[in-house]
PDB file of C-alpha atoms and ligand atoms in Angstrom:
ATOM      1  CA  MET A  93     124.767  75.120  56.353  1.00 51.00           C
ATOM      2  CA  THR A  94     126.271  73.036  59.121  1.00 54.00           C
ATOM      3  CA  ILE A  95     128.331  69.874  59.165  1.00 60.00           C
ATOM      4  CA  THR A  96     125.832  67.085  58.867  1.00 55.00           C
ATOM      5  CA  SER A  97     125.995  63.413  58.135  1.00 52.00           C
ATOM      6  CA  SER A  98     125.548  62.896  54.422  1.00 51.00           C
ATOM      7  CA  ALA A  99     124.467  59.292  54.915  1.00 47.00           C
ATOM      8  CA  ALA A 100     121.564  60.461  57.051  1.00 42.00           C
ATOM      9  CA  GLU A 101     120.511  62.921  54.364  1.00 50.00           C
ATOM     10  CA  SER A 102     121.089  60.786  51.312  1.00 56.00           C
ATOM     11  CA  THR A 103     118.202  59.458  49.309  1.00 65.00           C
ATOM     12  CA  LEU A 104     119.795  56.032  49.046  1.00 75.00           C
ATOM     13  CA  ALA A 105     117.194  53.265  49.120  1.00 76.00           C
ATOM     14  CA  PRO A 106     117.609  50.852  52.058  1.00 76.00           C
ATOM     15  CA  GLY A 107     120.159  48.175  51.204  1.00 76.00           C
ATOM     16  CA  ALA A 108     121.304  49.968  48.032  1.00 85.00           C
ATOM     17  CA  ALA A 109     124.995  50.138  47.233  1.00 96.00           C
ATOM     18  CA  VAL A 110     126.794  53.479  46.943  1.00 97.00           C
ATOM     19  CA  VAL A 111     128.816  52.011  44.062  1.00 98.00           C
ATOM     20  CA  ARG A 112     127.960  49.005  41.932  1.00 97.00           C
ATOM     21  CA  VAL A 113     130.289  48.131  39.057  1.00 97.00           C
ATOM     22  CA  THR A 114     129.117  45.216  36.911  1.00 97.00           C
ATOM     23  CA  ASP A 115     131.293  43.392  34.354  1.00 97.00           C
ATOM     24  CA  ALA A 116     133.286  46.506  33.523  1.00 98.00           C
ATOM     25  CA  TRP A 117     135.997  46.470  30.866  1.00 98.00           C
ATOM     26  CA  LYS A 118     138.260  49.306  29.810  1.00 98.00           C
ATOM     27  CA  LEU A 119     140.276  48.766  26.670  1.00 98.00           C
ATOM     28  CA  HIS A 120     142.770  51.179  25.092  1.00 96.00           C
ATOM     29  CA  LYS A 121     143.818  50.764  21.466  1.00 94.00           C
ATOM     30  CA  LEU A 122     147.475  51.585  20.943  1.00 91.00           C
ATOM     31  CA  GLY A 123     148.181  51.001  17.241  1.00 93.00           C
ATOM     32  CA  ASP A 124     147.643  47.271  16.677  1.00 94.00           C
ATOM     33  CA  GLU A 125     147.794  46.531  20.376  1.00 95.00           C
ATOM     34  CA  VAL A 126     144.903  46.561  22.848  1.00 96.00           C
ATOM     35  CA  VAL A 127     145.728  47.450  26.454  1.00 96.00           C
ATOM     36  CA  LYS A 128     143.278  45.879  28.897  1.00 97.00           C
ATOM     37  CA  ALA A 129     143.154  48.423  31.731  1.00 98.00           C
ATOM     38  CA  LEU A 130     140.120  46.729  33.322  1.00 98.00           C
ATOM     39  CA  VAL A 131     139.057  43.135  32.713  1.00 98.00           C
ATOM     40  CA  ASN A 132     135.529  42.125  33.681  1.00 97.00           C
ATOM     41  CA  VAL A 133     135.538  43.970  36.994  1.00 98.00           C
ATOM     42  CA  SER A 134     132.562  43.761  39.334  1.00 97.00           C
ATOM     43  CA  LEU A 135     132.356  45.253  42.792  1.00 96.00           C
ATOM     44  CA  GLU A 136     129.940  46.774  45.263  1.00 96.00           C
ATOM     45  CA  VAL A 137     130.647  49.365  47.901  1.00 97.00           C
ATOM     46  CA  HIS A 138     128.137  49.837  50.697  1.00 96.00           C
ATOM     47  CA  PRO A 139     127.328  52.930  52.754  1.00 95.00           C
ATOM     48  CA  GLY A 140     129.975  53.795  55.332  1.00 94.00           C
ATOM     49  CA  GLU A 141     132.643  51.453  53.969  1.00 96.00           C
ATOM     50  CA  PHE A 142     136.281  52.540  53.600  1.00 96.00           C
ATOM     51  CA  VAL A 143     137.420  50.386  50.693  1.00 96.00           C
ATOM     52  CA  CYS A 144     141.023  50.251  49.615  1.00 96.00           C
ATOM     53  CA  LEU A 145     142.086  49.264  46.087  1.00 97.00           C
ATOM     54  CA  MET A 146     145.540  47.696  46.440  1.00 96.00           C
ATOM     55  CA  GLY A 147     147.752  46.849  43.530  1.00 94.00           C
ATOM     56  CA  PRO A 148     151.028  47.613  41.802  1.00 93.00           C
ATOM     57  CA  SER A 149     151.466  50.437  39.334  1.00 94.00           C
ATOM     58  CA  GLY A 150     149.560  49.707  36.118  1.00 96.00           C
ATOM     59  CA  SER A 151     147.077  47.298  37.740  1.00 96.00           C
ATOM     60  CA  GLY A 152     144.066  49.483  36.875  1.00 97.00           C
ATOM     61  CA  LYS A 153     143.406  51.347  40.144  1.00 97.00           C
ATOM     62  CA  SER A 154     143.150  54.832  38.621  1.00 97.00           C
ATOM     63  CA  THR A 155     141.092  53.524  35.712  1.00 98.00           C
ATOM     64  CA  LEU A 156     138.608  51.948  38.111  1.00 98.00           C
ATOM     65  CA  LEU A 157     138.357  55.116  40.238  1.00 98.00           C
ATOM     66  CA  ASN A 158     137.946  57.211  37.088  1.00 97.00           C
ATOM     67  CA  ILE A 159     135.083  55.135  35.755  1.00 97.00           C
ATOM     68  CA  ILE A 160     133.397  55.161  39.181  1.00 97.00           C
ATOM     69  CA  GLY A 161     133.735  58.959  39.288  1.00 96.00           C
ATOM     70  CA  GLY A 162     132.694  59.433  35.680  1.00 94.00           C
ATOM     71  CA  LEU A 163     136.004  60.998  34.670  1.00 92.00           C
ATOM     72  CA  ASP A 164     136.140  58.134  32.169  1.00 93.00           C
ATOM     73  CA  ARG A 165     133.559  55.695  30.794  1.00 95.00           C
ATOM     74  CA  PRO A 166     133.947  51.903  30.659  1.00 97.00           C
ATOM     75  CA  THR A 167     134.288  50.281  27.228  1.00 97.00           C
ATOM     76  CA  LYS A 168     131.744  47.707  28.372  1.00 97.00           C
ATOM     77  CA  GLY A 169     129.758  47.091  31.556  1.00 98.00           C
ATOM     78  CA  THR A 170     127.839  49.342  33.908  1.00 97.00           C
ATOM     79  CA  VAL A 171     128.523  51.654  36.817  1.00 97.00           C
ATOM     80  CA  GLU A 172     125.750  52.552  39.244  1.00 97.00           C
ATOM     81  CA  ILE A 173     126.222  55.386  41.711  1.00 97.00           C
ATOM     82  CA  THR A 174     123.708  55.532  44.581  1.00 95.00           C
ATOM     83  CA  GLY A 175     121.441  53.314  42.497  1.00 93.00           C
ATOM     84  CA  GLN A 176     121.629  55.400  39.294  1.00 93.00           C
ATOM     85  CA  ASP A 177     122.835  53.570  36.203  1.00 95.00           C
ATOM     86  CA  THR A 178     125.348  56.023  34.742  1.00 94.00           C
ATOM     87  CA  SER A 179     125.287  54.329  31.330  1.00 92.00           C
ATOM     88  CA  LYS A 180     121.736  55.631  30.948  1.00 93.00           C
ATOM     89  CA  ILE A 181     122.467  59.304  31.659  1.00 93.00           C
ATOM     90  CA  THR A 182     124.095  62.058  29.593  1.00 92.00           C
ATOM     91  CA  GLU A 183     127.491  63.599  30.322  1.00 90.00           C
ATOM     92  CA  SER A 184     125.823  66.687  31.811  1.00 93.00           C
ATOM     93  CA  GLN A 185     123.538  64.588  34.021  1.00 93.00           C
ATOM     94  CA  PHE A 186     126.605  62.640  35.152  1.00 93.00           C
ATOM     95  CA  ALA A 187     128.367  65.929  35.873  1.00 92.00           C
ATOM     96  CA  ALA A 188     125.440  66.976  38.063  1.00 92.00           C
ATOM     97  CA  LEU A 189     125.404  63.594  39.846  1.00 93.00           C
ATOM     98  CA  ARG A 190     129.169  63.853  40.375  1.00 93.00           C
ATOM     99  CA  HIS A 191     128.850  67.387  41.729  1.00 91.00           C
ATOM    100  CA  ASP A 192     126.139  66.426  44.213  1.00 92.00           C
ATOM    101  CA  THR A 193     127.463  63.030  45.269  1.00 96.00           C
ATOM    102  CA  ILE A 194     131.219  62.620  44.820  1.00 97.00           C
ATOM    103  CA  GLY A 195     134.305  64.274  46.293  1.00 96.00           C
ATOM    104  CA  PHE A 196     137.763  63.682  44.783  1.00 96.00           C
ATOM    105  CA  ILE A 197     141.196  63.566  46.391  1.00 96.00           C
ATOM    106  CA  PHE A 198     144.319  63.316  44.225  1.00 94.00           C
ATOM    107  CA  GLN A 199     147.924  62.308  44.800  1.00 93.00           C
ATOM    108  CA  SER A 200     149.129  65.809  43.908  1.00 95.00           C
ATOM    109  CA  TYR A 201     146.502  67.657  46.066  1.00 96.00           C
ATOM    110  CA  ASN A 202     145.463  69.930  43.136  1.00 96.00           C
ATOM    111  CA  LEU A 203     145.110  73.023  45.319  1.00 97.00           C
ATOM    112  CA  ILE A 204     145.138  76.512  43.795  1.00 97.00           C
ATOM    113  CA  PRO A 205     148.465  78.058  44.890  1.00 97.00           C
ATOM    114  CA  PHE A 206     147.349  81.694  45.141  1.00 97.00           C
ATOM    115  CA  LEU A 207     144.229  80.958  47.217  1.00 98.00           C
ATOM    116  CA  SER A 208     144.261  80.527  50.995  1.00 98.00           C
ATOM    117  CA  ALA A 209     143.343  77.183  52.601  1.00 98.00           C
ATOM    118  CA  VAL A 210     139.833  78.392  53.377  1.00 98.00           C
ATOM    119  CA  GLU A 211     139.335  79.708  49.824  1.00 98.00           C
ATOM    120  CA  ASN A 212     140.569  76.407  48.379  1.00 98.00           C
ATOM    121  CA  VAL A 213     138.029  74.527  50.504  1.00 98.00           C
ATOM    122  CA  GLU A 214     135.222  76.863  49.382  1.00 97.00           C
ATOM    123  CA  LEU A 215     136.191  76.636  45.726  1.00 96.00           C
ATOM    124  CA  PRO A 216     133.883  73.778  44.589  1.00 93.00           C
ATOM    125  CA  LEU A 217     130.875  75.844  45.736  1.00 93.00           C
ATOM    126  CA  MET A 218     132.298  79.323  45.127  1.00 90.00           C
ATOM    127  CA  PHE A 219     130.395  79.848  41.884  1.00 89.00           C
ATOM    128  CA  GLU A 220     127.062  78.606  43.173  1.00 89.00           C
ATOM    129  CA  PRO A 221     124.217  80.501  44.779  1.00 89.00           C
ATOM    130  CA  TYR A 222     125.243  79.698  48.348  1.00 87.00           C
ATOM    131  CA  ASP A 223     125.138  82.117  51.213  1.00 93.00           C
ATOM    132  CA  ARG A 224     128.751  83.366  51.381  1.00 94.00           C
ATOM    133  CA  LYS A 225     128.841  83.513  55.158  1.00 96.00           C
ATOM    134  CA  ALA A 226     127.436  79.993  55.554  1.00 96.00           C
ATOM    135  CA  LEU A 227     129.946  78.690  53.006  1.00 96.00           C
ATOM    136  CA  ARG A 228     132.842  80.375  54.837  1.00 97.00           C
ATOM    137  CA  LYS A 229     131.577  78.958  58.134  1.00 97.00           C
ATOM    138  CA  ARG A 230     131.427  75.411  56.726  1.00 96.00           C
ATOM    139  CA  ALA A 231     134.896  75.699  55.149  1.00 98.00           C
ATOM    140  CA  ILE A 232     136.337  76.868  58.474  1.00 98.00           C
ATOM    141  CA  GLU A 233     134.549  74.055  60.354  1.00 97.00           C
ATOM    142  CA  LEU A 234     135.947  71.469  57.936  1.00 97.00           C
ATOM    143  CA  LEU A 235     139.479  72.849  58.260  1.00 97.00           C
ATOM    144  CA  HIS A 236     139.132  72.619  62.047  1.00 97.00           C
ATOM    145  CA  LEU A 237     137.920  69.017  61.667  1.00 95.00           C
ATOM    146  CA  VAL A 238     141.044  68.076  59.663  1.00 95.00           C
ATOM    147  CA  GLY A 239     143.207  69.767  62.305  1.00 95.00           C
ATOM    148  CA  LEU A 240     144.053  72.907  60.325  1.00 97.00           C
ATOM    149  CA  GLY A 241     142.202  75.542  62.331  1.00 97.00           C
ATOM    150  CA  HIS A 242     145.524  77.392  62.636  1.00 97.00           C
ATOM    151  CA  ARG A 243     146.188  77.410  58.880  1.00 97.00           C
ATOM    152  CA  LEU A 244     143.006  79.026  57.516  1.00 98.00           C
ATOM    153  CA  ASP A 245     144.752  81.900  55.736  1.00 98.00           C
ATOM    154  CA  HIS A 246     147.841  80.000  54.622  1.00 98.00           C
ATOM    155  CA  GLN A 247     148.473  79.436  50.940  1.00 98.00           C
ATOM    156  CA  PRO A 248     149.379  75.868  49.879  1.00 97.00           C
ATOM    157  CA  THR A 249     153.012  76.853  49.216  1.00 96.00           C
ATOM    158  CA  LYS A 250     153.325  77.754  52.908  1.00 96.00           C
ATOM    159  CA  MET A 251     151.987  74.382  54.068  1.00 97.00           C
ATOM    160  CA  SER A 252     153.589  70.937  54.399  1.00 97.00           C
ATOM    161  CA  GLY A 253     152.502  68.098  52.080  1.00 97.00           C
ATOM    162  CA  GLY A 254     150.403  66.563  54.858  1.00 96.00           C
ATOM    163  CA  GLU A 255     148.692  69.899  55.522  1.00 97.00           C
ATOM    164  CA  GLN A 256     148.003  70.349  51.816  1.00 97.00           C
ATOM    165  CA  GLN A 257     146.421  66.917  51.590  1.00 97.00           C
ATOM    166  CA  ARG A 258     144.321  67.588  54.695  1.00 97.00           C
ATOM    167  CA  THR A 259     143.160  70.824  53.003  1.00 98.00           C
ATOM    168  CA  ALA A 260     142.220  68.727  49.967  1.00 97.00           C
ATOM    169  CA  ILE A 261     140.252  66.375  52.259  1.00 97.00           C
ATOM    170  CA  ALA A 262     138.328  69.366  53.649  1.00 97.00           C
ATOM    171  CA  ARG A 263     137.678  70.573  50.084  1.00 97.00           C
ATOM    172  CA  SER A 264     136.397  67.138  49.016  1.00 97.00           C
ATOM    173  CA  LEU A 265     133.826  67.307  51.841  1.00 96.00           C
ATOM    174  CA  ILE A 266     132.516  70.829  51.193  1.00 96.00           C
ATOM    175  CA  SER A 267     129.479  69.794  49.173  1.00 93.00           C
ATOM    176  CA  ASN A 268     128.544  67.071  51.654  1.00 94.00           C
ATOM    177  CA  PRO A 269     129.262  64.132  49.319  1.00 96.00           C
ATOM    178  CA  THR A 270     128.021  60.574  49.750  1.00 97.00           C
ATOM    179  CA  LEU A 271     131.234  59.145  48.263  1.00 97.00           C
ATOM    180  CA  ILE A 272     134.887  60.147  48.267  1.00 97.00           C
ATOM    181  CA  LEU A 273     137.290  58.790  45.675  1.00 98.00           C
ATOM    182  CA  ALA A 274     140.962  59.127  46.620  1.00 97.00           C
ATOM    183  CA  ASP A 275     143.642  58.142  44.096  1.00 97.00           C
ATOM    184  CA  GLU A 276     146.885  57.329  45.934  1.00 96.00           C
ATOM    185  CA  PRO A 277     146.276  60.067  48.520  1.00 95.00           C
ATOM    186  CA  THR A 278     149.545  59.372  50.374  1.00 94.00           C
ATOM    187  CA  ALA A 279     151.887  58.718  47.435  1.00 94.00           C
ATOM    188  CA  ASN A 280     153.703  62.052  47.838  1.00 94.00           C
ATOM    189  CA  LEU A 281     153.928  61.892  51.631  1.00 94.00           C
ATOM    190  CA  ASP A 282     156.405  60.260  53.971  1.00 94.00           C
ATOM    191  CA  HIS A 283     155.223  57.150  55.791  1.00 92.00           C
ATOM    192  CA  ARG A 284     154.217  58.753  59.110  1.00 92.00           C
ATOM    193  CA  THR A 285     152.513  61.773  57.492  1.00 94.00           C
ATOM    194  CA  GLY A 286     150.642  59.458  55.136  1.00 93.00           C
ATOM    195  CA  GLU A 287     149.392  57.457  58.087  1.00 92.00           C
ATOM    196  CA  VAL A 288     148.075  60.598  59.808  1.00 92.00           C
ATOM    197  CA  VAL A 289     146.399  61.808  56.608  1.00 93.00           C
ATOM    198  CA  VAL A 290     144.623  58.488  56.070  1.00 93.00           C
ATOM    199  CA  GLN A 291     143.529  58.352  59.710  1.00 93.00           C
ATOM    200  CA  THR A 292     142.106  61.857  59.320  1.00 92.00           C
ATOM    201  CA  LEU A 293     140.265  60.816  56.176  1.00 93.00           C
ATOM    202  CA  ARG A 294     138.927  57.637  57.757  1.00 94.00           C
ATOM    203  CA  ASP A 295     137.820  59.225  61.042  1.00 93.00           C
ATOM    204  CA  LEU A 296     136.196  62.235  59.406  1.00 90.00           C
ATOM    205  CA  CYS A 297     134.360  60.160  56.817  1.00 91.00           C
ATOM    206  CA  SER A 298     133.151  57.769  59.466  1.00 92.00           C
ATOM    207  CA  LYS A 299     131.946  60.711  61.574  1.00 93.00           C
ATOM    208  CA  LEU A 300     130.123  62.263  58.610  1.00 93.00           C
ATOM    209  CA  GLY A 301     128.862  58.936  57.244  1.00 94.00           C
ATOM    210  CA  VAL A 302     130.794  59.277  53.980  1.00 96.00           C
ATOM    211  CA  THR A 303     131.772  56.198  51.968  1.00 97.00           C
ATOM    212  CA  VAL A 304     135.378  56.089  50.706  1.00 97.00           C
ATOM    213  CA  VAL A 305     137.154  54.256  47.900  1.00 97.00           C
ATOM    214  CA  ALA A 306     140.910  54.886  47.971  1.00 97.00           C
ATOM    215  CA  SER A 307     143.678  53.420  45.825  1.00 96.00           C
ATOM    216  CA  THR A 308     147.158  52.783  47.127  1.00 93.00           C
ATOM    217  CA  HIS A 309     150.155  50.520  47.054  1.00 87.00           C
ATOM    218  CA  ASP A 310     150.968  51.485  50.614  1.00 86.00           C
ATOM    219  CA  PRO A 311     150.123  48.672  53.104  1.00 87.00           C
ATOM    220  CA  THR A 312     149.704  51.185  55.958  1.00 82.00           C
ATOM    221  CA  VAL A 313     146.819  52.762  54.064  1.00 85.00           C
ATOM    222  CA  ALA A 314     145.265  49.344  53.546  1.00 89.00           C
ATOM    223  CA  GLU A 315     145.527  48.645  57.289  1.00 90.00           C
ATOM    224  CA  GLN A 316     143.066  51.492  57.929  1.00 90.00           C
ATOM    225  CA  ALA A 317     140.496  50.193  55.442  1.00 94.00           C
ATOM    226  CA  SER A 318     137.348  48.296  56.322  1.00 94.00           C
ATOM    227  CA  ARG A 319     137.906  46.180  53.187  1.00 95.00           C
ATOM    228  CA  VAL A 320     140.829  45.634  50.816  1.00 96.00           C
ATOM    229  CA  ILE A 321     140.291  44.801  47.150  1.00 96.00           C
ATOM    230  CA  ARG A 322     143.387  43.554  45.346  1.00 96.00           C
ATOM    231  CA  MET A 323     143.986  44.402  41.717  1.00 97.00           C
ATOM    232  CA  GLN A 324     146.400  42.868  39.229  1.00 96.00           C
ATOM    233  CA  ASP A 325     146.605  43.432  35.457  1.00 97.00           C
ATOM    234  CA  GLY A 326     143.128  44.961  35.322  1.00 98.00           C
ATOM    235  CA  HIS A 327     141.520  42.138  37.303  1.00 97.00           C
ATOM    236  CA  VAL A 328     139.990  42.351  40.741  1.00 95.00           C
ATOM    237  CA  GLN A 329     141.760  39.437  42.401  1.00 86.00           C
ATOM    238  CA  SER A 330     140.217  38.867  45.782  1.00 63.00           C
ATOM    239  CA  GLU A 331     138.323  40.626  48.504  1.00 61.00           C
TER     240      GLU A 331
HETATM  241  P1  ADP B  31     147.284  52.164  38.183  1.00 89.25           P
HETATM  242  O1  ADP B  31     146.489  53.358  38.599  1.00 89.25           O
HETATM  243  O2  ADP B  31     147.004  50.935  38.990  1.00 89.25           O
HETATM  244  O3  ADP B  31     148.745  52.460  38.141  1.00 89.25           O
HETATM  245  P2  ADP B  31     146.093  52.612  35.579  1.00 89.25           P
HETATM  246  O4  ADP B  31     144.642  52.482  35.800  1.00 89.25           O
HETATM  247  O5  ADP B  31     146.641  53.986  35.494  1.00 89.25           O
HETATM  248  O6  ADP B  31     146.865  51.762  36.690  1.00 89.25           O
HETATM  249  O7  ADP B  31     146.489  51.867  34.242  1.00 89.25           O
HETATM  250  C1  ADP B  31     146.103  50.535  33.950  1.00 89.25           C
HETATM  251  C2  ADP B  31     146.691  50.133  32.611  1.00 89.25           C
HETATM  252  O8  ADP B  31     146.031  50.846  31.572  1.00 89.25           O
HETATM  253  C3  ADP B  31     148.179  50.417  32.451  1.00 89.25           C
HETATM  254  O9  ADP B  31     148.740  49.389  31.708  1.00 89.25           O
HETATM  255  C4  ADP B  31     148.194  51.718  31.700  1.00 89.25           C
HETATM  256  O10 ADP B  31     149.371  51.836  30.961  1.00 89.25           O
HETATM  257  C5  ADP B  31     146.977  51.562  30.798  1.00 89.25           C
HETATM  258  N1  ADP B  31     146.364  52.853  30.427  1.00 89.25           N
HETATM  259  C6  ADP B  31     145.742  53.719  31.268  1.00 89.25           C
HETATM  260  N2  ADP B  31     145.280  54.789  30.584  1.00 89.25           N
HETATM  261  C7  ADP B  31     145.614  54.604  29.294  1.00 89.25           C
HETATM  262  C8  ADP B  31     145.418  55.344  28.094  1.00 89.25           C
HETATM  263  N3  ADP B  31     144.774  56.514  28.095  1.00 89.25           N
HETATM  264  N4  ADP B  31     145.911  54.821  26.936  1.00 89.25           N
HETATM  265  C9  ADP B  31     146.543  53.640  26.939  1.00 89.25           C
HETATM  266  N5  ADP B  31     146.763  52.891  28.014  1.00 89.25           N
HETATM  267  C10 ADP B  31     146.313  53.347  29.181  1.00 89.25           C
HETATM  268 MG1   MG B  32     147.142  55.214  39.299  1.00 89.25          MG
END
């Protein structure tokens, strides 16, 4: 296993979108009230794009990322990932698609505190029939690529926030995903550290041919994006 470009390997048909959301709604019933988390949202994300979802708190960014990643299902509408209509597959098929195709990055890093950086990066593939040495080699390569070659054996508690998020970026890339979904990846970081983390994410994904959809309300994150999609009250406002 070596670091390869996922776009080159992917089975995506020519011209196909990595993500296609069509007329998606997400409604939550709260007693007599209905909260419209997503209102008739349509969008396409193409291979190699770094798309930023910009909007204030409560505008629907996490909901949209969650329905793209299959962590939640839309009330109405469809989500296609690499050309597969996810409304036509079972939860376990979606789990397999997610495992093979999507990497996740969260605001709170979600690293395991008692594992080292390299073990955290290996974790998504730790329980699979991979050659242990090849897996270790790839995890180390990815940590070098995010600039953490000197932190391989550090536990998250001994790392700065920026280093923890860069470890999470390496982990999101371990299974060679086509798509990375990042929900407010810089929200817990100071301005300058956030900028470095997003640059790392952008440069590495562009090098590996990975498509990214990231949510933020930080304009410096949006500045790094190839396209900004604005959200307000569950609507996609403009592109
Ligand atoms: P953002 O990530 O932009 O802050 P969210 O996608 O988290 O926005 O939320 C969009 C809207 O949907 C908000 O009004 C939020 O309160 C509401 N919402 C999200 N999840 C639920 C839920 N499980 N139950 C009820 N309302 C929800
Ligand atoms: Mg959110």
